[in-house]
Amino acid sequence: MDTIQVIVLALIQGITEFLPISSSAHLILPKEVLGWPDQGLAFDVAVHLGTLSAVVMYFRRDIADLLQGWFASVALRRHSESSRLAWLIILATLPAGLFGLLLADFIELHLRSIAVIAATTIIFGVLLGYADRRPNPSRDLASLTIKAALIIGFAQALAMIPGTSRSGITITAALLLGFSRHDSARFSFLLSIPIIVLSASYIGLKLLLSDIAVDWASLTLGIVVSGVSAYFCIHYFLSFINRLSMLPFVIYRLVLGAGLILLII
């Protein structure tokens, strides 16, 4: 890939990773429409590291509290609101981790078509719109239960299907459970940390076991661009989420899905 392609793909990954619009649907467009080369395993690892650094940096205080609470609950049997949320994040991560181990190869071989991505982009876009229109969501993360965490966790597992959008489906599930937009997004972003670590580790292991040449300059640029763009995406999304509905994202998903359908007919 040349420098322009690296920057564009890293921007796409950084922005779409945390918006409810599906990064996989967007990353396929340059390849299918412009004939760009596949970004490859090494670049996948790089942009995942970039988005991971962004969410860790943005929620660094929350993460410090969660880790402190979790270690205190393990070592000292001292439980707190932070330790409870940390355990629920771990619990909610398990379904996606299990599905990833069992179904990753099947999905890679059979569900990465434009037809599948178009369908999931539209279907889960409509579901997001329905969830956002439910009246008076008022629950906050203090009321998160084991059952609710598992429901959101199983929803996250569905995001393995390209076009679903990890942030989109987890926010949708939280909204359907009655959580506010802000807390739905906040839990979705915190939940992204372990799953991005697992995903990057899995792709990184495949890279280590292959003989693919690594372009370190492109990878470094990809990390920086995806990280910076993801950080600002998280910041502005959380800043405006309570004043905006999900309707713009729903409309965008419907238009994108229709556009992908046009590519295959």
Coordinates of C-alpha atoms in Angstrom, one line a residue:
M1 CA 0.0 0.0 0.0
D2 CA 1.1 3.5 -0.6
T3 CA 1.1 6.3 2.0
I4 CA -2.3 7.7 0.9
Q5 CA -3.9 4.2 1.1
V6 CA -2.4 3.7 4.6
I7 CA -3.7 7.0 5.9
V8 CA -7.2 6.5 4.4
L9 CA -7.6 2.9 5.7
A10 CA -6.2 3.9 9.2
L11 CA -8.7 6.8 9.3
I12 CA -11.6 4.5 8.3
Q13 CA -10.6 2.0 11.0
G14 CA -10.1 4.6 13.7
I15 CA -13.4 6.4 13.1
T16 CA -15.6 3.4 12.4
E17 CA -14.3 1.2 15.2
F18 CA -16.3 3.1 17.8
L19 CA -19.2 4.5 15.8
P20 CA -22.2 2.2 15.3
I21 CA -21.7 2.0 11.6
S22 CA -19.4 -1.1 11.1
S23 CA -15.7 -0.9 10.3
S24 CA -15.8 -4.1 8.2
A25 CA -18.4 -2.6 5.9
H26 CA -16.3 0.5 5.3
L27 CA -12.9 -1.3 4.9
I28 CA -14.3 -3.4 2.1
L29 CA -15.2 -0.3 0.0
P30 CA -11.7 0.8 -1.0
K31 CA -10.9 -2.7 -2.1
E32 CA -14.2 -3.3 -4.0
V33 CA -14.8 0.2 -5.4
L34 CA -11.2 1.5 -6.0
G35 CA -9.4 -1.8 -6.5
W36 CA -7.0 -1.2 -3.6
P37 CA -5.0 -4.1 -2.3
D38 CA -6.1 -6.1 0.8
Q39 CA -4.6 -4.4 3.9
G40 CA -3.1 -7.6 5.2
L41 CA -2.6 -9.1 8.7
A42 CA 0.2 -6.8 9.8
F43 CA -1.8 -3.7 9.0
D44 CA -4.8 -5.2 10.9
V45 CA -2.7 -5.6 14.0
A46 CA -1.4 -2.1 13.7
V47 CA -4.7 -0.3 13.4
H48 CA -6.1 -2.5 16.2
L49 CA -3.2 -1.3 18.4
G50 CA -4.0 2.2 17.4
T51 CA -7.7 2.0 18.4
L52 CA -6.8 0.2 21.6
S53 CA -4.3 2.9 22.6
A54 CA -7.1 5.5 22.0
V55 CA -9.7 3.9 24.1
V56 CA -7.2 3.1 26.9
M57 CA -6.0 6.7 26.9
Y58 CA -9.5 8.2 26.9
F59 CA -10.7 5.9 29.7
R60 CA -7.4 5.8 31.6
R61 CA -8.9 6.9 34.9
D62 CA -11.8 4.5 34.6
I63 CA -9.4 1.7 33.7
A64 CA -7.2 2.5 36.7
D65 CA -10.2 2.4 39.0
L66 CA -11.4 -0.9 37.4
L67 CA -8.0 -2.6 37.7
Q68 CA -7.5 -1.4 41.3
G69 CA -11.0 -2.6 42.3
W70 CA -10.5 -5.9 40.5
F71 CA -7.1 -6.6 42.2
A72 CA -8.6 -5.6 45.5
S73 CA -11.5 -8.0 45.1
V74 CA -9.1 -10.9 44.1
A75 CA -6.3 -10.3 46.6
L76 CA -8.1 -8.8 49.6
R77 CA -11.7 -9.9 49.0
R78 CA -12.7 -6.3 49.2
H79 CA -15.5 -5.5 46.8
S80 CA -16.6 -2.2 45.4
E81 CA -18.6 -0.7 42.5
S82 CA -15.4 -0.7 40.4
S83 CA -14.6 -4.4 41.1
R84 CA -18.2 -5.3 40.3
L85 CA -18.1 -3.5 36.9
A86 CA -14.7 -5.0 36.2
W87 CA -16.0 -8.5 36.8
L88 CA -19.1 -7.8 34.6
I89 CA -16.8 -6.6 31.8
I90 CA -14.9 -9.8 32.0
L91 CA -18.1 -11.9 32.0
A92 CA -19.5 -10.0 29.0
T93 CA -16.3 -10.6 27.1
L94 CA -16.5 -14.4 27.4
P95 CA -19.2 -15.0 24.7
A96 CA -17.3 -13.2 22.0
G97 CA -14.0 -14.9 23.1
L98 CA -15.7 -18.3 22.9
F99 CA -17.4 -17.6 19.6
G100 CA -14.1 -16.3 18.2
L101 CA -12.3 -19.6 19.1
L102 CA -15.1 -21.7 17.6
L103 CA -16.3 -19.7 14.6
A104 CA -13.5 -17.4 13.4
D105 CA -12.4 -19.6 10.5
F106 CA -15.9 -20.3 9.4
I107 CA -16.8 -16.6 9.4
E108 CA -13.6 -15.8 7.6
L109 CA -14.4 -18.3 4.8
H110 CA -18.1 -17.9 4.4
L111 CA -19.4 -14.6 5.8
R112 CA -17.2 -11.9 4.5
S113 CA -19.1 -11.4 1.3
I114 CA -20.6 -8.0 0.3
A115 CA -24.1 -9.6 0.4
V116 CA -23.7 -10.5 4.0
I117 CA -22.2 -7.2 5.0
A118 CA -25.0 -5.3 3.1
A119 CA -27.7 -7.4 4.9
T120 CA -26.2 -7.0 8.4
T121 CA -25.6 -3.3 7.9
I122 CA -29.3 -2.7 7.1
I123 CA -30.8 -5.2 9.6
F124 CA -28.8 -4.1 12.6
G125 CA -29.2 -0.5 11.5
V126 CA -33.0 -0.8 11.7
L127 CA -32.6 -2.6 15.1
L128 CA -30.5 0.3 16.4
G129 CA -33.2 2.8 15.3
Y130 CA -35.8 0.7 17.1
A131 CA -33.8 0.5 20.3
D132 CA -33.1 4.2 20.3
R133 CA -36.8 5.1 20.1
R134 CA -37.8 3.2 23.2
P135 CA -39.1 5.7 25.8
N136 CA -37.2 7.1 28.7
P137 CA -34.1 5.0 29.0
S138 CA -32.9 5.6 32.6
R139 CA -30.7 2.8 33.8
D140 CA -27.1 3.5 34.6
L141 CA -24.1 1.2 34.9
A142 CA -24.6 1.0 38.7
S143 CA -27.7 -1.1 37.9
L144 CA -25.9 -3.4 35.5
T145 CA -26.7 -7.0 36.4
I146 CA -25.0 -10.3 35.5
K147 CA -28.0 -11.1 33.2
A148 CA -27.7 -7.7 31.4
A149 CA -23.9 -8.1 31.0
L150 CA -24.3 -11.5 29.5
I151 CA -27.0 -10.2 27.1
I152 CA -24.7 -7.4 25.9
G153 CA -21.8 -9.9 25.8
F154 CA -23.8 -12.3 23.5
A155 CA -24.7 -9.3 21.4
Q156 CA -21.0 -8.4 21.0
A157 CA -20.4 -12.0 19.9
L158 CA -22.8 -11.4 16.9
A159 CA -20.4 -8.6 15.8
M160 CA -18.1 -11.3 14.5
I161 CA -20.4 -11.3 11.5
P162 CA -19.1 -8.6 9.2
G163 CA -21.3 -5.5 8.9
T164 CA -22.9 -5.9 12.3
S165 CA -20.7 -3.3 14.1
R166 CA -19.4 -4.2 17.5
S167 CA -20.2 -0.9 19.0
G168 CA -23.5 -0.7 17.2
I169 CA -24.8 -4.1 18.5
T170 CA -23.6 -3.6 22.1
I171 CA -25.1 -0.1 22.2
T172 CA -28.3 -1.5 20.7
A173 CA -28.5 -4.3 23.4
A174 CA -27.9 -1.8 26.2
L175 CA -30.5 0.6 24.9
L176 CA -33.0 -2.3 24.7
L177 CA -32.2 -3.1 28.3
G178 CA -33.1 0.4 29.3
F179 CA -29.7 2.0 29.7
S180 CA -29.2 5.7 28.7
R181 CA -27.3 6.5 25.5
H182 CA -24.3 7.7 27.3
D183 CA -24.0 4.7 29.6
S184 CA -24.7 2.3 26.7
A185 CA -21.8 3.9 24.8
R186 CA -19.5 4.0 27.8
F187 CA -20.0 0.3 28.6
S188 CA -19.6 -0.5 24.9
F189 CA -16.3 1.3 24.8
L190 CA -15.0 -0.2 28.0
L191 CA -16.1 -3.6 26.7
S192 CA -14.1 -3.1 23.5
I193 CA -10.7 -3.1 25.4
P194 CA -10.5 -6.9 26.2
I195 CA -12.0 -7.9 22.9
I196 CA -9.6 -5.7 20.9
V197 CA -6.7 -7.2 22.9
L198 CA -7.9 -10.7 22.1
S199 CA -8.5 -9.8 18.4
A200 CA -5.1 -8.2 18.0
S201 CA -3.4 -11.1 19.8
Y202 CA -5.1 -13.6 17.5
I203 CA -4.2 -11.7 14.3
G204 CA -0.7 -11.1 15.7
L205 CA -0.2 -14.9 16.3
K206 CA -1.3 -15.6 12.7
L207 CA 1.2 -13.0 11.6
L208 CA 4.0 -14.6 13.6
L209 CA 3.3 -18.0 12.2
S210 CA 3.3 -16.7 8.6
D211 CA 6.3 -15.5 6.5
I212 CA 4.7 -12.1 5.6
A213 CA 7.1 -9.2 5.1
V214 CA 6.5 -6.3 7.5
D215 CA 6.6 -2.6 6.3
W216 CA 7.3 -1.0 9.7
A217 CA 7.0 2.6 8.4
S218 CA 3.4 1.9 7.1
L219 CA 2.5 0.1 10.3
T220 CA 3.7 3.0 12.5
L221 CA 1.8 5.5 10.4
G222 CA -1.3 3.2 10.6
I223 CA -1.0 3.0 14.4
V224 CA -0.7 6.8 14.8
V225 CA -3.5 7.7 12.4
S226 CA -6.0 5.1 13.7
G227 CA -5.2 6.0 17.3
V228 CA -5.6 9.8 16.9
S229 CA -8.7 9.5 14.8
A230 CA -10.3 6.9 17.2
Y231 CA -9.5 9.1 20.3
F232 CA -11.3 12.1 18.8
C233 CA -14.1 9.9 17.6
I234 CA -14.7 8.6 21.1
H235 CA -14.5 12.1 22.6
Y236 CA -17.0 13.8 20.2
F237 CA -19.4 10.8 20.2
L238 CA -19.7 10.8 23.9
S239 CA -19.9 14.6 24.0
F240 CA -22.9 14.7 21.7
I241 CA -24.6 11.4 22.2
N242 CA -27.2 12.7 24.8
R243 CA -28.1 15.6 22.6
L244 CA -28.4 13.6 19.4
S245 CA -30.5 10.5 18.6
M246 CA -29.0 7.5 16.8
L247 CA -31.1 8.4 13.7
P248 CA -28.2 9.9 11.7
F249 CA -26.3 6.6 12.1
V250 CA -29.4 4.5 11.3
I251 CA -29.9 6.5 8.1
Y252 CA -26.2 6.3 7.2
R253 CA -26.3 2.5 7.7
L254 CA -29.4 2.1 5.4
V255 CA -27.7 4.2 2.7
L256 CA -24.5 2.3 3.0
G257 CA -26.3 -1.0 2.9
A258 CA -28.2 0.0 -0.2
G259 CA -24.9 1.2 -1.8
L260 CA -23.3 -2.2 -1.1
I261 CA -26.3 -4.0 -2.7
L262 CA -25.8 -1.9 -5.8
L263 CA -22.3 -3.2 -6.0
I264 CA -23.5 -6.8 -6.4
I265 CA -26.4 -6.4 -8.7

